[in-house]
């Protein structure tokens, strides 16, 4: 964590109106940031995911000191690679359902608390993860269940049920999904497992507060690979409950690995999601890109 008063006060604001609370939040976020002394220049509100990238590029072309982004994890993950290595500080106004990136960095989910952080002078460098099918901040998933959650969790379900919808839909999909054979290769070697689901974590949380592992950090230059082994339906339900309660797992058939890069082949091929967005199928390769994203965060960075 760095307290750097040299960060300028010129800001740009990007709001995803499709995020869970984004539709009516632009004026409120703008007012909160200006009340805290930020000089907010351009403001762009988008309503379609495919508009996010170009909107971020347009705002960055004005060379702001900080780009404040209001949206969920998918929105932040889209914008983050465009800001990486630019020196522009990323501010986050959480407006999604899961908000796992904000949760990892202890950024408050209420507007006033998030605006305090986004307008502040404390920041940290965090890692990004680069896959052959895109970038992600929190986690990549391999398996039928991950693809089902991406497909079945609609904006209306998120609006009505909040982040609990991930647990319900995810449990239903995991119970129905068959196991698959996975070949996991890292710099340490190759391991073959039978898995029901694979998670490659860059951040500390995924799926609305599920803990990747106790040692997960977003600034350690490492990924955490978790393979959920074969289980009965009741055991799957118990595992999901423990994961939501952030209880560390250690049972036969499960696998935890830390690595800087990983490649995964699956038989049969499995669906891949990055931060909850469907991105095709395996094979999947991922590498961590350390310390390339400057994020405004609270002074206390201890999870």
Short mmCIF file of N, CA, C and O in Angstrom, two decimals, residues 145-266:
data_model
loop_
_atom_site.label_atom_id
_atom_site.label_comp_id
_atom_site.label_asym_id
_atom_site.label_seq_id
_atom_site.Cartn_x
_atom_site.Cartn_y
_atom_site.Cartn_z
N UNK A 145 -20.36 -26.65 -15.00
CA UNK A 145 -21.10 -25.82 -14.04
C UNK A 145 -20.81 -24.34 -14.24
O UNK A 145 -21.72 -23.50 -14.17
N UNK A 146 -19.54 -24.00 -14.48
CA UNK A 146 -19.20 -22.60 -14.67
C UNK A 146 -19.90 -22.02 -15.88
O UNK A 146 -20.43 -20.90 -15.84
N UNK A 147 -19.92 -22.78 -16.97
CA UNK A 147 -20.60 -22.31 -18.17
C UNK A 147 -22.10 -22.16 -17.93
O UNK A 147 -22.74 -21.22 -18.42
N UNK A 148 -22.68 -23.08 -17.15
CA UNK A 148 -24.11 -23.02 -16.86
C UNK A 148 -24.47 -21.78 -16.05
O UNK A 148 -25.48 -21.13 -16.30
N UNK A 149 -23.63 -21.46 -15.06
CA UNK A 149 -23.89 -20.27 -14.26
C UNK A 149 -23.82 -19.02 -15.12
O UNK A 149 -24.67 -18.11 -15.03
N UNK A 150 -22.81 -18.94 -16.00
CA UNK A 150 -22.68 -17.79 -16.89
C UNK A 150 -23.90 -17.64 -17.78
O UNK A 150 -24.38 -16.53 -18.03
N UNK A 151 -24.45 -18.79 -18.22
CA UNK A 151 -25.61 -18.77 -19.12
C UNK A 151 -26.91 -18.48 -18.38
O UNK A 151 -27.79 -17.77 -18.89
N UNK A 152 -27.07 -19.04 -17.18
CA UNK A 152 -28.37 -19.04 -16.52
C UNK A 152 -28.60 -17.88 -15.55
O UNK A 152 -29.74 -17.61 -15.18
N UNK A 153 -27.52 -17.22 -15.11
CA UNK A 153 -27.70 -16.10 -14.18
C UNK A 153 -27.96 -14.84 -14.99
O UNK A 153 -27.06 -14.18 -15.48
N UNK A 154 -29.22 -14.51 -15.14
CA UNK A 154 -29.64 -13.37 -15.94
C UNK A 154 -29.59 -12.08 -15.13
O UNK A 154 -29.57 -12.12 -13.89
N UNK A 155 -29.56 -10.93 -15.80
CA UNK A 155 -29.61 -9.66 -15.05
C UNK A 155 -30.80 -9.55 -14.13
O UNK A 155 -30.70 -8.98 -13.04
N UNK A 156 -31.97 -10.09 -14.55
CA UNK A 156 -33.15 -9.99 -13.70
C UNK A 156 -32.99 -10.83 -12.44
O UNK A 156 -33.41 -10.41 -11.35
N UNK A 157 -32.37 -12.02 -12.55
CA UNK A 157 -32.12 -12.85 -11.37
C UNK A 157 -31.15 -12.15 -10.42
O UNK A 157 -31.31 -12.19 -9.20
N UNK A 158 -30.11 -11.52 -10.97
CA UNK A 158 -29.17 -10.78 -10.13
C UNK A 158 -29.89 -9.66 -9.39
O UNK A 158 -29.62 -9.41 -8.20
N UNK A 159 -30.78 -8.97 -10.10
CA UNK A 159 -31.48 -7.84 -9.49
C UNK A 159 -32.37 -8.30 -8.34
O UNK A 159 -32.41 -7.67 -7.28
N UNK A 160 -33.07 -9.41 -8.52
CA UNK A 160 -34.03 -9.87 -7.51
C UNK A 160 -33.37 -10.58 -6.35
O UNK A 160 -33.76 -10.43 -5.20
N UNK A 161 -32.33 -11.39 -6.63
CA UNK A 161 -31.78 -12.26 -5.59
C UNK A 161 -30.36 -11.89 -5.15
O UNK A 161 -29.83 -12.49 -4.22
N UNK A 162 -29.73 -10.91 -5.80
CA UNK A 162 -28.39 -10.51 -5.39
C UNK A 162 -27.38 -11.62 -5.60
O UNK A 162 -27.56 -12.53 -6.42
N UNK A 163 -26.30 -11.58 -4.81
CA UNK A 163 -25.22 -12.55 -5.04
C UNK A 163 -25.57 -13.96 -4.58
O UNK A 163 -24.89 -14.91 -4.92
N UNK A 164 -26.68 -14.12 -3.84
CA UNK A 164 -27.11 -15.47 -3.47
C UNK A 164 -27.46 -16.30 -4.69
O UNK A 164 -27.41 -17.54 -4.64
N UNK A 165 -27.77 -15.64 -5.80
CA UNK A 165 -28.14 -16.38 -7.01
C UNK A 165 -26.97 -17.24 -7.50
O UNK A 165 -27.18 -18.32 -8.06
N UNK A 166 -25.74 -16.78 -7.28
CA UNK A 166 -24.59 -17.57 -7.73
C UNK A 166 -24.51 -18.89 -6.99
O UNK A 166 -24.21 -19.94 -7.58
N UNK A 167 -24.77 -18.87 -5.70
CA UNK A 167 -24.71 -20.09 -4.91
C UNK A 167 -25.79 -21.08 -5.33
O UNK A 167 -25.55 -22.27 -5.49
N UNK A 168 -27.01 -20.58 -5.54
CA UNK A 168 -28.13 -21.46 -5.88
C UNK A 168 -27.94 -22.07 -7.25
O UNK A 168 -28.03 -23.30 -7.44
N UNK A 169 -27.67 -21.23 -8.25
CA UNK A 169 -27.49 -21.73 -9.61
C UNK A 169 -26.24 -22.59 -9.71
O UNK A 169 -26.22 -23.63 -10.37
N UNK A 170 -25.17 -22.15 -9.03
CA UNK A 170 -23.92 -22.91 -9.07
C UNK A 170 -24.07 -24.29 -8.46
O UNK A 170 -23.54 -25.28 -8.99
N UNK A 171 -24.76 -24.39 -7.33
CA UNK A 171 -24.96 -25.69 -6.69
C UNK A 171 -25.77 -26.61 -7.59
O UNK A 171 -25.43 -27.79 -7.77
N UNK A 172 -26.83 -26.08 -8.17
CA UNK A 172 -27.66 -26.91 -9.06
C UNK A 172 -26.85 -27.42 -10.24
O UNK A 172 -26.94 -28.59 -10.62
N UNK A 173 -26.02 -26.54 -10.82
CA UNK A 173 -25.21 -26.94 -11.98
C UNK A 173 -24.14 -27.95 -11.58
O UNK A 173 -23.88 -28.92 -12.31
N UNK A 174 -23.50 -27.76 -10.43
CA UNK A 174 -22.46 -28.69 -10.00
C UNK A 174 -23.02 -30.08 -9.72
O UNK A 174 -22.39 -31.09 -10.05
N UNK A 175 -24.18 -30.13 -9.10
CA UNK A 175 -24.79 -31.42 -8.80
C UNK A 175 -25.08 -32.21 -10.08
O UNK A 175 -24.91 -33.42 -10.13
N UNK A 176 -25.49 -31.51 -11.12
CA UNK A 176 -25.83 -32.18 -12.37
C UNK A 176 -24.62 -32.47 -13.26
O UNK A 176 -24.70 -33.30 -14.16
N UNK A 177 -23.52 -31.77 -13.03
CA UNK A 177 -22.40 -31.86 -13.97
C UNK A 177 -21.58 -33.13 -13.74
O UNK A 177 -21.33 -33.52 -12.59
N UNK A 178 -21.13 -33.78 -14.83
CA UNK A 178 -20.26 -34.95 -14.69
C UNK A 178 -18.82 -34.52 -14.41
O UNK A 178 -18.44 -33.36 -14.63
N UNK A 179 -18.03 -35.45 -13.90
CA UNK A 179 -16.61 -35.17 -13.74
C UNK A 179 -15.91 -35.28 -15.10
O UNK A 179 -16.47 -35.81 -16.07
N UNK A 180 -14.70 -34.75 -15.15
CA UNK A 180 -13.90 -34.83 -16.38
C UNK A 180 -12.45 -35.04 -15.99
O UNK A 180 -12.05 -34.78 -14.86
N UNK A 181 -11.68 -35.52 -16.93
CA UNK A 181 -10.25 -35.73 -16.71
C UNK A 181 -9.51 -34.48 -17.14
O UNK A 181 -9.75 -33.94 -18.23
N UNK A 182 -8.63 -33.99 -16.28
CA UNK A 182 -7.89 -32.76 -16.56
C UNK A 182 -6.39 -32.99 -16.43
O UNK A 182 -5.93 -33.68 -15.51
N UNK A 183 -5.65 -32.44 -17.37
CA UNK A 183 -4.19 -32.43 -17.32
C UNK A 183 -3.75 -31.01 -17.02
O UNK A 183 -4.02 -30.09 -17.80
N UNK A 184 -3.12 -30.83 -15.86
CA UNK A 184 -2.72 -29.50 -15.38
C UNK A 184 -1.20 -29.41 -15.42
O UNK A 184 -0.50 -30.18 -14.75
N UNK A 185 -0.69 -28.46 -16.20
CA UNK A 185 0.75 -28.29 -16.34
C UNK A 185 1.15 -26.91 -15.85
O UNK A 185 0.60 -25.90 -16.30
N UNK A 186 2.10 -26.86 -14.92
CA UNK A 186 2.67 -25.61 -14.42
C UNK A 186 4.18 -25.68 -14.56
O UNK A 186 4.73 -26.67 -15.05
N UNK A 187 4.87 -24.64 -14.10
CA UNK A 187 6.33 -24.66 -14.16
C UNK A 187 6.92 -25.75 -13.30
O UNK A 187 8.09 -26.13 -13.48
N UNK A 188 6.13 -26.31 -12.39
CA UNK A 188 6.62 -27.39 -11.52
C UNK A 188 6.42 -28.78 -12.11
O UNK A 188 6.94 -29.76 -11.57
N UNK A 189 5.64 -28.89 -13.19
CA UNK A 189 5.41 -30.20 -13.78
C UNK A 189 3.96 -30.40 -14.17
O UNK A 189 3.16 -29.45 -14.22
N UNK A 190 3.59 -31.66 -14.43
CA UNK A 190 2.26 -32.01 -14.91
C UNK A 190 1.56 -32.94 -13.93
O UNK A 190 2.17 -33.87 -13.40
N UNK A 191 0.27 -32.65 -13.68
CA UNK A 191 -0.55 -33.46 -12.80
C UNK A 191 -1.84 -33.80 -13.54
O UNK A 191 -2.42 -32.95 -14.23
N UNK A 192 -2.31 -35.02 -13.40
CA UNK A 192 -3.57 -35.46 -14.01
C UNK A 192 -4.56 -35.76 -12.90
O UNK A 192 -4.23 -36.49 -11.96
N UNK A 193 -5.76 -35.20 -13.02
CA UNK A 193 -6.78 -35.37 -11.98
C UNK A 193 -8.13 -35.63 -12.62
O UNK A 193 -8.35 -35.34 -13.81
N UNK A 194 -9.03 -36.20 -11.83
CA UNK A 194 -10.45 -36.25 -12.19
C UNK A 194 -11.14 -35.16 -11.39
O UNK A 194 -11.05 -35.14 -10.16
N UNK A 195 -11.81 -34.27 -12.08
CA UNK A 195 -12.34 -33.07 -11.42
C UNK A 195 -13.79 -32.84 -11.80
O UNK A 195 -14.25 -33.24 -12.86
N UNK A 196 -14.49 -32.18 -10.90
CA UNK A 196 -15.84 -31.71 -11.19
C UNK A 196 -15.81 -30.24 -11.61
O UNK A 196 -16.68 -29.77 -12.34
N UNK A 197 -14.81 -29.54 -11.13
CA UNK A 197 -14.64 -28.13 -11.46
C UNK A 197 -13.20 -27.75 -11.19
O UNK A 197 -12.57 -28.27 -10.27
N UNK A 198 -12.69 -26.80 -12.00
CA UNK A 198 -11.35 -26.23 -11.78
C UNK A 198 -11.48 -24.72 -11.65
O UNK A 198 -12.22 -24.09 -12.42
N UNK A 199 -10.77 -24.15 -10.70
CA UNK A 199 -10.74 -22.70 -10.51
C UNK A 199 -9.29 -22.23 -10.55
O UNK A 199 -8.43 -22.80 -9.87
N UNK A 200 -9.02 -21.21 -11.35
CA UNK A 200 -7.70 -20.57 -11.37
C UNK A 200 -7.90 -19.18 -10.80
O UNK A 200 -8.54 -18.32 -11.43
N UNK A 201 -7.41 -18.95 -9.60
CA UNK A 201 -7.66 -17.70 -8.91
C UNK A 201 -6.49 -16.74 -8.98
O UNK A 201 -5.34 -17.12 -8.71
N UNK A 202 -6.77 -15.49 -9.34
CA UNK A 202 -5.79 -14.42 -9.23
C UNK A 202 -6.11 -13.58 -8.00
O UNK A 202 -5.21 -13.18 -7.26
N UNK A 203 -7.38 -13.33 -7.77
CA UNK A 203 -7.80 -12.57 -6.60
C UNK A 203 -8.08 -13.49 -5.42
O UNK A 203 -7.78 -14.68 -5.43
N UNK A 204 -8.69 -12.92 -4.40
CA UNK A 204 -8.95 -13.67 -3.18
C UNK A 204 -10.34 -14.32 -3.18
O UNK A 204 -10.55 -15.35 -2.55
N UNK A 205 -11.29 -13.70 -3.91
CA UNK A 205 -12.67 -14.19 -3.90
C UNK A 205 -13.20 -14.36 -5.32
O UNK A 205 -12.72 -13.74 -6.27
N UNK A 206 -14.22 -15.21 -5.43
CA UNK A 206 -14.97 -15.34 -6.67
C UNK A 206 -16.39 -15.76 -6.31
O UNK A 206 -16.68 -16.17 -5.18
N UNK A 207 -17.31 -15.63 -7.28
CA UNK A 207 -18.67 -16.12 -7.08
C UNK A 207 -19.42 -15.49 -5.93
O UNK A 207 -20.20 -16.15 -5.26
N UNK A 208 -19.19 -14.22 -5.66
CA UNK A 208 -19.93 -13.54 -4.60
C UNK A 208 -19.42 -13.83 -3.21
O UNK A 208 -20.21 -13.96 -2.27
N UNK A 209 -18.10 -13.95 -3.05
CA UNK A 209 -17.53 -14.09 -1.72
C UNK A 209 -16.97 -15.46 -1.40
O UNK A 209 -16.58 -15.70 -0.25
N UNK A 210 -16.88 -16.36 -2.38
CA UNK A 210 -16.24 -17.65 -2.16
C UNK A 210 -14.73 -17.44 -2.09
O UNK A 210 -14.13 -16.80 -2.96
N UNK A 211 -14.10 -17.95 -1.06
CA UNK A 211 -12.67 -17.79 -0.85
C UNK A 211 -11.90 -18.73 -1.77
O UNK A 211 -12.16 -19.93 -1.81
N UNK A 212 -10.96 -18.19 -2.56
CA UNK A 212 -10.13 -19.03 -3.41
C UNK A 212 -9.28 -19.95 -2.55
O UNK A 212 -9.27 -21.17 -2.69
N UNK A 213 -8.51 -19.37 -1.65
CA UNK A 213 -7.76 -20.11 -0.64
C UNK A 213 -7.30 -19.12 0.42
O UNK A 213 -7.31 -17.90 0.19
N UNK A 214 -6.90 -19.62 1.58
CA UNK A 214 -6.49 -18.72 2.66
C UNK A 214 -5.30 -17.86 2.27
O UNK A 214 -5.15 -16.74 2.74
N UNK A 215 -4.43 -18.41 1.41
CA UNK A 215 -3.22 -17.67 1.04
C UNK A 215 -3.35 -16.84 -0.20
O UNK A 215 -2.36 -16.28 -0.68
N UNK A 216 -4.56 -16.71 -0.75
CA UNK A 216 -4.74 -15.97 -2.00
C UNK A 216 -4.53 -14.48 -1.78
O UNK A 216 -5.09 -13.89 -0.86
N UNK A 217 -3.74 -13.88 -2.66
CA UNK A 217 -3.55 -12.43 -2.67
C UNK A 217 -3.53 -11.97 -4.11
O UNK A 217 -3.27 -12.75 -5.03
N UNK A 218 -3.76 -10.70 -4.31
CA UNK A 218 -3.79 -10.15 -5.65
C UNK A 218 -2.50 -9.44 -6.01
O UNK A 218 -2.38 -8.85 -7.08
N UNK A 219 -1.51 -9.51 -5.13
CA UNK A 219 -0.26 -8.80 -5.39
C UNK A 219 0.95 -9.68 -5.11
O UNK A 219 2.04 -9.17 -4.81
N UNK A 220 0.79 -11.01 -5.21
CA UNK A 220 1.90 -11.91 -4.89
C UNK A 220 2.55 -12.54 -6.11
O UNK A 220 3.45 -13.37 -5.99
N UNK A 221 2.09 -12.17 -7.32
CA UNK A 221 2.70 -12.71 -8.53
C UNK A 221 2.43 -14.18 -8.75
O UNK A 221 3.15 -14.83 -9.51
N UNK A 222 1.36 -14.72 -8.13
CA UNK A 222 1.06 -16.14 -8.27
C UNK A 222 -0.44 -16.36 -8.49
O UNK A 222 -1.27 -15.55 -8.07
N UNK A 223 -0.73 -17.47 -9.16
CA UNK A 223 -2.09 -17.95 -9.30
C UNK A 223 -2.31 -19.09 -8.31
O UNK A 223 -1.35 -19.74 -7.90
N UNK A 224 -3.57 -19.32 -7.94
CA UNK A 224 -3.93 -20.49 -7.15
C UNK A 224 -4.85 -21.36 -7.99
O UNK A 224 -5.88 -20.88 -8.47
N UNK A 225 -4.47 -22.62 -8.19
CA UNK A 225 -5.29 -23.55 -8.97
C UNK A 225 -5.95 -24.52 -8.00
O UNK A 225 -5.27 -25.17 -7.20
N UNK A 226 -7.28 -24.59 -8.06
CA UNK A 226 -8.05 -25.47 -7.18
C UNK A 226 -8.87 -26.42 -8.05
O UNK A 226 -9.63 -25.97 -8.92
N UNK A 227 -8.72 -27.71 -7.83
CA UNK A 227 -9.52 -28.71 -8.52
C UNK A 227 -10.43 -29.39 -7.52
O UNK A 227 -9.95 -29.97 -6.53
N UNK A 228 -11.74 -29.31 -7.77
CA UNK A 228 -12.70 -30.03 -6.93
C UNK A 228 -12.84 -31.45 -7.48
O UNK A 228 -13.27 -31.64 -8.62
N UNK A 229 -12.48 -32.43 -6.68
CA UNK A 229 -12.51 -33.82 -7.13
C UNK A 229 -13.90 -34.40 -7.17
O UNK A 229 -14.91 -33.72 -6.97
N UNK A 230 -13.97 -35.69 -7.46
CA UNK A 230 -15.26 -36.38 -7.56
C UNK A 230 -15.96 -36.40 -6.21
O UNK A 230 -15.33 -36.60 -5.16
N UNK A 231 -17.27 -36.20 -6.21
CA UNK A 231 -18.08 -36.18 -5.00
C UNK A 231 -19.49 -36.67 -5.31
O UNK A 231 -19.95 -36.57 -6.46
N UNK A 232 -20.17 -37.15 -4.30
CA UNK A 232 -21.59 -37.42 -4.44
C UNK A 232 -22.35 -36.10 -4.42
O UNK A 232 -21.79 -35.04 -4.11
N UNK A 233 -23.65 -36.15 -4.73
CA UNK A 233 -24.44 -34.93 -4.75
C UNK A 233 -24.49 -34.27 -3.37
O UNK A 233 -24.39 -33.05 -3.26
N UNK A 234 -24.63 -35.05 -2.31
CA UNK A 234 -24.67 -34.48 -0.97
C UNK A 234 -23.31 -33.89 -0.60
O UNK A 234 -23.25 -32.84 0.06
N UNK A 235 -22.23 -34.54 -1.03
CA UNK A 235 -20.90 -34.00 -0.74
C UNK A 235 -20.66 -32.70 -1.49
O UNK A 235 -20.02 -31.78 -0.98
N UNK A 236 -21.19 -32.59 -2.72
CA UNK A 236 -21.08 -31.34 -3.46
C UNK A 236 -21.78 -30.22 -2.72
O UNK A 236 -21.26 -29.11 -2.57
N UNK A 237 -22.98 -30.50 -2.23
CA UNK A 237 -23.73 -29.48 -1.47
C UNK A 237 -22.96 -29.06 -0.23
O UNK A 237 -22.88 -27.86 0.09
N UNK A 238 -22.38 -30.03 0.49
CA UNK A 238 -21.59 -29.70 1.67
C UNK A 238 -20.37 -28.88 1.33
O UNK A 238 -20.01 -27.93 2.05
N UNK A 239 -19.71 -29.21 0.23
CA UNK A 239 -18.52 -28.46 -0.20
C UNK A 239 -18.88 -27.02 -0.53
O UNK A 239 -18.18 -26.09 -0.14
N UNK A 240 -19.99 -26.82 -1.25
CA UNK A 240 -20.41 -25.47 -1.60
C UNK A 240 -20.69 -24.65 -0.35
O UNK A 240 -20.35 -23.47 -0.26
N UNK A 241 -21.33 -25.27 0.64
CA UNK A 241 -21.62 -24.55 1.88
C UNK A 241 -20.33 -24.15 2.58
O UNK A 241 -20.19 -23.02 3.08
N UNK A 242 -19.35 -25.05 2.62
CA UNK A 242 -18.08 -24.74 3.26
C UNK A 242 -17.34 -23.63 2.52
O UNK A 242 -16.75 -22.75 3.13
N UNK A 243 -17.38 -23.69 1.19
CA UNK A 243 -16.72 -22.66 0.40
C UNK A 243 -17.35 -21.29 0.66
O UNK A 243 -16.65 -20.28 0.81
N UNK A 244 -18.68 -21.23 0.72
CA UNK A 244 -19.35 -19.96 0.99
C UNK A 244 -19.05 -19.45 2.38
O UNK A 244 -19.03 -18.24 2.62
N UNK A 245 -18.82 -20.37 3.32
CA UNK A 245 -18.46 -19.99 4.68
C UNK A 245 -16.97 -19.72 4.83
O UNK A 245 -16.48 -19.45 5.92
N UNK A 246 -16.23 -19.83 3.69
CA UNK A 246 -14.79 -19.57 3.65
C UNK A 246 -14.01 -20.51 4.56
O UNK A 246 -13.02 -20.12 5.20
N UNK A 247 -14.44 -21.78 4.60
CA UNK A 247 -13.72 -22.82 5.33
C UNK A 247 -12.71 -23.46 4.39
O UNK A 247 -13.09 -23.95 3.33
N UNK A 248 -11.42 -23.47 4.73
CA UNK A 248 -10.42 -24.08 3.85
C UNK A 248 -10.71 -25.57 3.65
O UNK A 248 -11.08 -26.28 4.59
N UNK A 249 -10.55 -26.04 2.41
CA UNK A 249 -10.83 -27.43 2.08
C UNK A 249 -9.52 -28.21 1.94
O UNK A 249 -8.54 -27.71 1.42
N UNK A 250 -9.54 -29.44 2.39
CA UNK A 250 -8.39 -30.33 2.24
C UNK A 250 -8.90 -31.76 2.34
O UNK A 250 -8.92 -32.35 3.42
N UNK A 251 -9.34 -32.32 1.22
CA UNK A 251 -9.88 -33.66 1.24
C UNK A 251 -9.30 -34.46 0.08
O UNK A 251 -8.84 -33.88 -0.91
N UNK A 252 -9.28 -35.79 0.17
CA UNK A 252 -8.73 -36.61 -0.90
C UNK A 252 -9.42 -36.33 -2.23
O UNK A 252 -10.65 -36.20 -2.29
N UNK A 253 -8.62 -36.20 -3.27
CA UNK A 253 -9.16 -35.91 -4.60
C UNK A 253 -9.13 -34.45 -4.96
O UNK A 253 -9.21 -34.09 -6.13
N UNK A 254 -9.04 -33.55 -3.95
CA UNK A 254 -8.93 -32.13 -4.24
C UNK A 254 -7.46 -31.77 -4.44
O UNK A 254 -6.55 -32.49 -4.02
N UNK A 255 -7.26 -30.61 -5.07
CA UNK A 255 -5.90 -30.21 -5.40
C UNK A 255 -5.77 -28.70 -5.28
O UNK A 255 -6.62 -27.95 -5.77
N UNK A 256 -4.74 -28.25 -4.60
CA UNK A 256 -4.37 -26.84 -4.56
C UNK A 256 -2.93 -26.71 -5.05
O UNK A 256 -2.04 -27.40 -4.55
N UNK A 257 -2.70 -25.81 -6.01
CA UNK A 257 -1.36 -25.55 -6.52
C UNK A 257 -1.18 -24.05 -6.64
O UNK A 257 -2.10 -23.34 -7.07
N UNK A 258 0.00 -23.55 -6.30
CA UNK A 258 0.36 -22.17 -6.61
C UNK A 258 1.35 -22.18 -7.76
O UNK A 258 2.28 -22.99 -7.79
N UNK A 259 1.15 -21.28 -8.71
CA UNK A 259 2.02 -21.26 -9.89
C UNK A 259 1.95 -19.89 -10.54
O UNK A 259 1.02 -19.12 -10.31
N UNK A 260 2.94 -19.60 -11.36
CA UNK A 260 2.95 -18.34 -12.12
C UNK A 260 2.23 -18.50 -13.46
O UNK A 260 1.76 -17.53 -14.03
N UNK A 261 2.20 -19.73 -13.98
CA UNK A 261 1.49 -19.98 -15.22
C UNK A 261 0.95 -21.40 -15.20
O UNK A 261 1.49 -22.28 -14.50
N UNK A 262 -0.11 -21.64 -15.96
CA UNK A 262 -0.74 -22.95 -15.96
C UNK A 262 -1.40 -23.18 -17.31
O UNK A 262 -1.90 -22.24 -17.94
N UNK A 263 -1.38 -24.42 -17.76
CA UNK A 263 -2.16 -24.82 -18.93
C UNK A 263 -3.03 -26.00 -18.54
O UNK A 263 -2.61 -26.87 -17.76
N UNK A 264 -4.25 -26.02 -19.06
CA UNK A 264 -5.22 -27.05 -18.71
C UNK A 264 -5.82 -27.64 -19.97
O UNK A 264 -6.32 -26.91 -20.84
N UNK A 265 -5.76 -28.96 -20.07
CA UNK A 265 -6.47 -29.70 -21.10
C UNK A 265 -7.49 -30.59 -20.42
O UNK A 265 -7.22 -31.15 -19.36
N UNK A 266 -8.66 -30.70 -21.02
CA UNK A 266 -9.74 -31.46 -20.40
C UNK A 266 -10.32 -32.46 -21.39
O UNK A 266 -10.41 -32.20 -22.59
#
